[in-house]
Amino acid sequence: MIKVTFMGAGSTIFAKNVLGDIMATPALKEVDIALYDIDSARLNESCAMLNNINRNINGGRAKITPYLGVENRRTALKNANYVVNAIQVGGYDPCTITDFTIARKYGLQQTIADTLGIGGIFRALRTIPVMFDFARDIEAVCPDAWLLNYTNPMASLTGAMLRHTGVKTVGLCHSVQVCAETLLKSVDMPTDDVQFHIAGINHMAWLLDVRRHGEDLYPEIKRRANALQGKHDDMVRHEIMKTFGYYVTESSEHNAEYMPYWIKRNYPELIERFNIPLDEYPRRCIEQIEQWQQRKLALTNDANLTHTRTHEYASYIIEAMETDRPYKIGGNVLNTGLITNLPAEACVEVPCLVDGQGISPCYVGHLPEQLAALNRTNINTQLLTIEAAVTHKRDAIYHAALLDPHTSAELSIDDIRKLCDELIEAHGNWLPAYH
């Protein structure tokens, strides 16, 4: 029986998808699931829900055990074969609220703030120390385990684990699987029998090639995209494709804050023109909290609850490793010569083959230079954020923020330093001491 430990099991909907997928996979039905969280109420809710799914789709063959609190973390991890990470350090309240409100005070507007920018930097600085704690536990009690990281900021966290711990880590996102389909639907083209090639960095990987039965679909996609009338939800990505030649994996609201072109105080009309949802993440959090209060009873108390396997990568990775049946994913891994015009220290998102030998990243070669250049602007901040988390040097935080495309386009050096200082002070014990 394999053991899967889920860190952040209070993420109930996501736990349902990942762990429900595992129980819905014939080769993985007899699984030992350890649920770990520091919130007892959310942990109990997830446990109740998963027990219902286990009984209804799996004949109760999975073993599900909850583990609460830091003092039980090593026990939860002991002898795990796979560790799924889905934590959010500091939560929406207070930490995400802090990231948005203090940035707004300086005139810096954000949409999601979980990957890059001031919000992404400070989310990484809160999370990397906790993940390093996880790493020490994994190295002690399950050193051969694979860590499947779903937590953002993906590149900074996964890169930190790969460069500064001995834990076998891969970063997993949702955007690669749906990228080509999203683009084709937006221009009213069929999505069946499509082959695609994607590489870059997380949330800014590029749809380098998209074909059906050998035919290059990009010319028709671009013709239809240029003919679109009126507003839609994907306008930033379409403009990126028009300007730089290729479609990017993650949503328009994300990419609007990864580049310096869209959210600008001196050009407020761009917000309206490109339909950019400022403060989108806090809005989603509030809605999700309200919806969870309505949904949790149905999920946790539904004795007939079932589950159908989703497109999340985790169960397919575990199945491929356990059965030695190959499966291809888009994974976040260290750039060991995979993309030749991006830094070796970078965490890149590339096609990977998964089988009984583990995860084998595929060689990509050179990206089109304009795409690599855009990636580098984000990698600069990611690498400096990792440096700050490892060295605890305040200057590295300043450097990360000063080189962030959106922040540097809007604020002066002095204001960026003041903003960082104020965020360090406001986050208090959520951060280690910086000197």
XYZ file of C-alpha atoms in Angstrom:
435
model
C 0.000 0.000 0.000
C 1.413 3.382 -0.989
C 1.152 6.364 1.349
C 0.147 9.850 0.222
C 0.435 12.744 2.671
C -1.573 15.865 1.870
C -0.143 19.047 3.419
C -2.827 21.692 3.769
C -5.688 19.198 3.786
C -8.056 21.956 4.923
C -8.096 23.017 1.263
C -11.200 20.870 1.047
C -12.213 21.291 -2.588
C -8.663 20.768 -3.805
C -8.232 17.773 -1.485
C -11.421 16.344 -2.985
C -9.999 16.676 -6.478
C -6.519 15.298 -5.837
C -7.337 12.590 -3.303
C -10.656 11.745 -4.946
C -8.725 11.283 -8.193
C -6.368 8.852 -6.465
C -9.226 6.812 -5.019
C -10.918 6.834 -8.436
C -7.826 5.325 -10.096
C -8.038 1.510 -10.192
C -4.307 0.978 -9.617
C -4.315 3.252 -6.540
C -7.475 2.311 -4.667
C -5.643 0.734 -1.743
C -3.906 3.860 -0.511
C -2.899 5.170 2.901
C -3.898 8.851 2.986
C -2.514 11.129 5.701
C -4.325 14.467 6.004
C -2.265 17.222 7.635
C -3.386 20.710 8.607
C -3.130 23.232 11.444
C -6.854 24.130 11.331
C -8.883 21.472 13.161
C -12.275 22.497 11.755
C -11.149 22.424 8.127
C -9.210 19.199 8.701
C -12.282 17.484 10.118
C -14.426 18.708 7.234
C -12.003 17.318 4.660
C -11.737 14.032 6.542
C -15.524 13.580 6.663
C -15.874 14.382 2.973
C -13.077 12.014 1.900
C -14.446 9.184 4.037
C -17.755 9.510 2.185
C -15.993 9.398 -1.186
C -13.873 6.453 -0.066
C -16.936 4.465 0.928
C -18.935 5.310 -2.205
C -16.381 4.973 -5.019
C -13.687 2.851 -3.450
C -15.427 0.330 -1.236
C -13.654 1.823 1.770
C -10.318 0.423 0.627
C -8.356 3.614 1.354
C -7.087 4.307 4.846
C -7.646 7.956 5.793
C -6.024 9.442 8.908
C -6.072 13.102 10.028
C -3.045 14.715 11.695
C -3.441 18.088 13.400
C -0.720 20.565 14.227
C 3.026 20.940 13.882
C 3.664 18.396 16.626
C 2.088 15.660 14.451
C 3.655 16.673 11.157
C 6.475 14.126 11.123
C 4.059 11.361 12.001
C 1.863 12.398 9.071
C 4.886 12.315 6.761
C 6.520 9.138 8.083
C 7.060 6.563 5.303
C 5.133 8.635 2.741
C 5.774 7.805 -0.898
C 4.197 11.023 -2.162
C 3.620 14.381 -0.477
C 1.117 16.834 -1.957
C 1.626 20.454 -0.898
C -1.350 22.834 -0.981
C -0.727 25.208 1.920
C -1.401 28.950 2.118
C 0.736 30.513 4.825
C -1.027 33.432 6.450
C -4.247 32.884 4.528
C -6.430 35.551 3.006
C -6.869 37.188 6.395
C -4.521 38.699 7.420
C -1.705 38.221 4.916
C -3.342 38.624 1.505
C -5.284 41.614 2.810
C -1.985 43.113 3.977
C -0.315 42.534 0.596
C -3.102 44.374 -1.210
C -3.899 47.207 1.195
C -0.334 48.384 1.787
C 0.541 48.168 -1.922
C -2.592 50.184 -2.718
C -1.480 52.849 -0.224
C 1.568 53.430 -2.452
C -0.574 53.534 -5.589
C 0.366 50.021 -6.672
C -2.628 48.098 -8.013
C -2.724 44.300 -8.289
C -5.056 41.628 -9.635
C -4.069 38.252 -8.088
C -0.699 38.918 -6.371
C 0.169 35.286 -5.703
C 2.983 34.729 -8.222
C 4.977 37.856 -8.956
C 4.886 41.497 -7.910
C 4.866 42.670 -4.319
C 2.162 40.186 -3.380
C 4.000 37.267 -4.955
C 7.303 38.232 -3.332
C 5.855 38.384 0.158
C 3.753 35.254 -0.289
C 6.993 33.448 -1.184
C 8.829 34.931 1.799
C 6.076 33.669 4.116
C 5.928 30.224 2.531
C 9.535 29.203 1.805
C 10.510 28.924 5.516
C 7.530 26.615 6.152
C 8.407 24.492 3.131
C 11.996 24.256 4.346
C 10.564 22.918 7.624
C 8.615 20.353 5.592
C 11.821 19.476 3.747
C 13.692 18.757 6.972
C 10.885 16.448 8.068
C 10.730 14.708 4.684
C 14.484 14.188 4.663
C 14.209 12.641 8.146
C 11.165 10.341 7.838
C 10.457 9.778 4.100
C 13.630 10.740 2.195
C 12.611 8.949 -1.011
C 9.224 10.649 -1.270
C 8.247 12.841 -4.211
C 6.906 16.281 -3.271
C 4.148 17.415 -5.636
C 3.909 21.162 -5.082
C 0.684 22.943 -6.014
C 1.259 26.075 -3.913
C 2.009 29.487 -5.451
C 4.244 31.264 -6.177
C 5.101 28.080 -8.024
C 8.482 28.952 -9.545
C 9.893 30.560 -6.392
C 8.755 27.786 -4.049
C 9.664 24.875 -6.312
C 12.966 26.504 -7.232
C 13.814 27.023 -3.563
C 13.095 23.366 -2.775
C 15.096 22.084 -5.740
C 18.129 24.286 -5.096
C 18.273 24.317 -1.296
C 16.885 20.967 -0.103
C 17.392 17.317 -0.940
C 13.698 16.669 -1.578
C 12.626 15.332 -4.981
C 10.211 18.067 -6.044
C 8.070 18.895 -9.043
C 5.736 21.873 -9.348
C 2.296 21.311 -10.826
C -0.137 23.857 -12.210
C -3.526 23.689 -13.920
C -2.796 26.048 -16.792
C -0.824 23.799 -19.163
C -3.640 21.265 -19.531
C -6.234 23.852 -20.537
C -4.124 26.396 -22.430
C -4.730 25.301 -26.034
C -8.376 24.499 -25.368
C -8.970 27.933 -23.825
C -7.443 29.698 -26.804
C -9.355 27.639 -29.364
C -12.659 28.160 -27.564
C -12.057 31.905 -27.430
C -11.907 32.029 -31.237
C -14.672 29.440 -31.773
C -12.480 26.667 -33.161
C -12.783 22.908 -32.455
C -10.716 21.557 -29.551
C -10.636 17.859 -30.430
C -7.547 15.977 -31.682
C -5.214 18.885 -30.890
C -1.492 18.460 -30.274
C 0.464 21.225 -28.578
C 3.944 22.069 -27.307
C 4.340 24.347 -24.268
C 7.464 25.589 -22.474
C 8.647 28.581 -20.471
C 8.105 29.348 -16.783
C 5.049 28.780 -14.634
C 2.161 31.126 -15.480
C 4.280 32.463 -18.344
C 4.875 29.382 -20.444
C 4.276 29.658 -24.146
C 2.076 27.768 -26.567
C 4.945 27.273 -29.001
C 3.044 25.041 -31.399
C -0.577 23.974 -31.786
C -1.750 21.583 -34.503
C -4.575 19.332 -35.589
C -3.693 16.379 -37.821
C -0.365 18.049 -38.620
C -1.904 21.405 -39.614
C -0.535 24.523 -37.892
C -3.562 26.194 -36.279
C -1.853 29.460 -35.333
C -2.547 31.358 -38.611
C -6.308 30.772 -38.363
C -6.301 31.405 -34.594
C -4.625 34.789 -35.100
C -6.915 35.716 -37.987
C -9.982 35.041 -35.843
C -8.488 36.695 -32.763
C -7.816 39.901 -34.705
C -11.406 39.906 -35.917
C -12.974 39.616 -32.438
C -15.259 42.476 -31.517
C -16.143 43.740 -28.040
C -14.749 42.906 -24.653
C -13.952 39.426 -23.402
C -12.088 37.883 -20.451
C -8.907 37.025 -22.347
C -7.958 40.366 -23.866
C -4.516 40.706 -22.266
C -3.406 37.288 -23.510
C -4.723 38.008 -26.978
C -2.777 41.263 -27.033
C 0.365 39.427 -25.870
C -0.130 36.936 -28.710
C -0.643 39.767 -31.204
C 2.440 41.644 -29.987
C 4.907 38.849 -29.225
C 3.592 36.121 -31.533
C 2.570 33.416 -29.044
C -0.200 32.682 -26.551
C 0.711 32.421 -22.866
C -0.549 29.724 -20.499
C -1.984 31.610 -17.551
C -5.030 33.873 -17.496
C -5.211 37.509 -18.510
C -5.778 38.706 -14.943
C -2.514 37.011 -13.933
C -0.431 38.169 -16.885
C -1.682 41.729 -16.561
C 0.548 42.075 -13.477
C 3.560 40.118 -14.792
C 4.411 42.786 -17.376
C 4.701 46.591 -17.217
C 2.214 47.356 -19.990
C -1.275 47.023 -18.553
C -1.854 48.380 -15.036
C -0.607 51.976 -15.113
C -1.745 54.947 -13.070
C -0.937 57.345 -15.923
C -3.021 55.303 -18.371
C -6.159 54.305 -16.442
C -8.004 53.749 -19.719
C -5.968 50.546 -20.215
C -7.847 48.908 -17.334
C -11.136 49.464 -19.127
C -9.791 48.754 -22.594
C -8.308 45.370 -21.675
C -10.986 44.431 -19.153
C -8.490 43.980 -16.282
C -10.100 42.970 -12.950
C -8.151 44.863 -10.285
C -8.293 43.355 -6.757
C -9.602 40.133 -8.271
C -8.033 37.783 -5.748
C -9.491 39.419 -2.618
C -12.865 39.438 -4.361
C -12.564 35.724 -5.109
C -11.486 34.965 -1.556
C -14.505 36.727 -0.096
C -16.821 34.898 -2.503
C -15.195 31.535 -1.781
C -15.475 32.025 1.969
C -19.162 32.852 1.618
C -19.777 29.955 -0.775
C -17.929 27.515 1.499
C -20.279 28.281 4.356
C -23.115 27.211 2.080
C -21.353 24.216 0.502
C -19.506 22.632 3.401
C -22.518 20.925 4.947
C -23.471 19.408 1.600
C -19.937 18.169 0.992
C -19.129 16.902 4.462
C -22.540 15.437 5.336
C -23.498 13.931 1.974
C -23.422 10.175 2.603
C -23.853 9.595 -1.143
C -21.000 11.883 -2.268
C -19.062 10.572 -5.268
C -16.174 11.796 -7.386
C -15.069 11.605 -11.020
C -11.402 11.859 -11.896
C -10.304 15.382 -12.889
C -7.457 16.629 -15.074
C -5.190 17.398 -12.078
C -1.782 15.839 -12.648
C -1.186 14.263 -9.211
C -3.057 10.962 -9.641
C -1.658 10.466 -13.151
C 1.894 11.029 -11.879
C 1.457 8.558 -9.032
C -0.204 6.018 -11.331
C 2.625 6.312 -13.878
C 5.302 5.876 -11.234
C 3.565 2.933 -9.544
C 2.622 1.055 -12.736
C 5.544 2.131 -14.957
C 3.042 3.197 -17.606
C 4.430 6.444 -19.094
C 2.493 9.704 -18.854
C 3.398 13.187 -20.089
C 2.945 16.276 -17.931
C 3.918 19.927 -17.931
C 6.146 20.088 -14.866
C 8.091 22.776 -13.034
C 11.698 21.646 -12.660
C 15.201 23.102 -12.428
C 16.586 24.329 -15.758
C 19.342 21.777 -16.230
C 20.024 22.871 -19.818
C 16.406 22.307 -20.809
C 15.709 25.836 -22.091
C 19.054 27.068 -23.344
C 18.385 30.810 -23.265
C 17.094 30.923 -19.677
C 19.291 30.865 -16.538
C 20.412 27.525 -15.118
C 19.117 28.534 -11.666
C 15.613 29.151 -12.984
C 12.635 26.915 -12.351
C 11.136 26.233 -15.784
C 7.888 24.645 -16.939
C 8.548 22.036 -19.622
C 7.150 18.739 -20.916
C 8.177 15.837 -18.650
C 7.891 12.074 -19.025
C 6.714 10.255 -15.899
C 7.217 6.509 -15.420
C 8.622 4.048 -12.917
C 11.960 5.865 -13.006
C 10.404 9.106 -11.782
C 10.086 12.404 -13.642
C 12.314 13.021 -16.674
C 12.163 16.587 -18.054
C 12.395 16.997 -21.821
C 14.900 19.170 -23.681
C 13.317 22.246 -25.280
C 16.252 24.267 -26.615
C 15.995 27.974 -27.447
C 12.748 29.827 -26.941
C 12.010 32.612 -29.404
C 14.155 35.426 -28.018
C 11.298 37.790 -27.229
C 9.622 35.073 -25.140
C 12.817 34.222 -23.269
C 13.301 37.944 -22.594
C 9.832 38.228 -21.062
C 10.512 35.122 -18.958
C 13.805 36.577 -17.718
C 12.072 39.664 -16.349
C 10.042 37.388 -14.069
C 12.929 35.014 -13.303
C 15.005 37.965 -12.018
C 12.483 38.614 -9.260
C 11.992 34.905 -8.527
C 15.724 34.274 -8.033
C 16.156 37.322 -5.812
C 13.126 36.327 -3.746
C 14.692 32.913 -3.143
C 17.978 34.623 -2.226
C 16.130 36.779 0.307
C 14.407 33.759 1.840
C 17.700 31.848 2.140
C 19.987 34.675 3.315
C 17.437 36.779 5.291
C 18.974 39.866 3.712
C 16.623 42.813 3.449
C 18.550 44.128 0.435
C 17.577 41.009 -1.523
C 13.900 41.802 -0.893
C 14.501 45.333 -2.166
C 16.280 43.966 -5.236
C 13.468 41.506 -5.969
C 10.897 44.315 -5.827
C 13.060 46.794 -7.729
C 13.402 44.341 -10.608
C 9.743 43.326 -10.670
C 8.319 44.588 -13.998
C 5.047 46.019 -12.693
C 6.389 47.475 -9.431
C 9.403 49.136 -11.068
C 7.212 50.649 -13.784
C 5.006 52.374 -11.217
C 7.104 53.306 -8.169
C 10.373 55.093 -7.419
C 13.334 53.381 -5.750
C 12.597 55.183 -2.485
C 8.940 54.209 -2.494
C 9.740 50.576 -3.308
C 12.095 50.426 -0.324
C 9.486 52.047 1.928
C 6.794 49.660 0.650
C 8.978 46.633 1.384
C 9.848 47.927 4.854
C 6.204 48.530 5.670
C 5.201 45.059 4.472
C 7.982 43.435 6.509
C 6.763 45.277 9.583
C 3.095 44.516 8.914
C 3.637 40.788 8.374
C 5.392 40.519 11.734
C 5.756 36.912 12.865
C 4.659 35.563 9.493
C 8.212 36.366 8.356
C 11.610 35.558 9.853
C 13.855 38.474 10.873
C 15.534 40.297 7.968
C 18.730 42.294 8.426
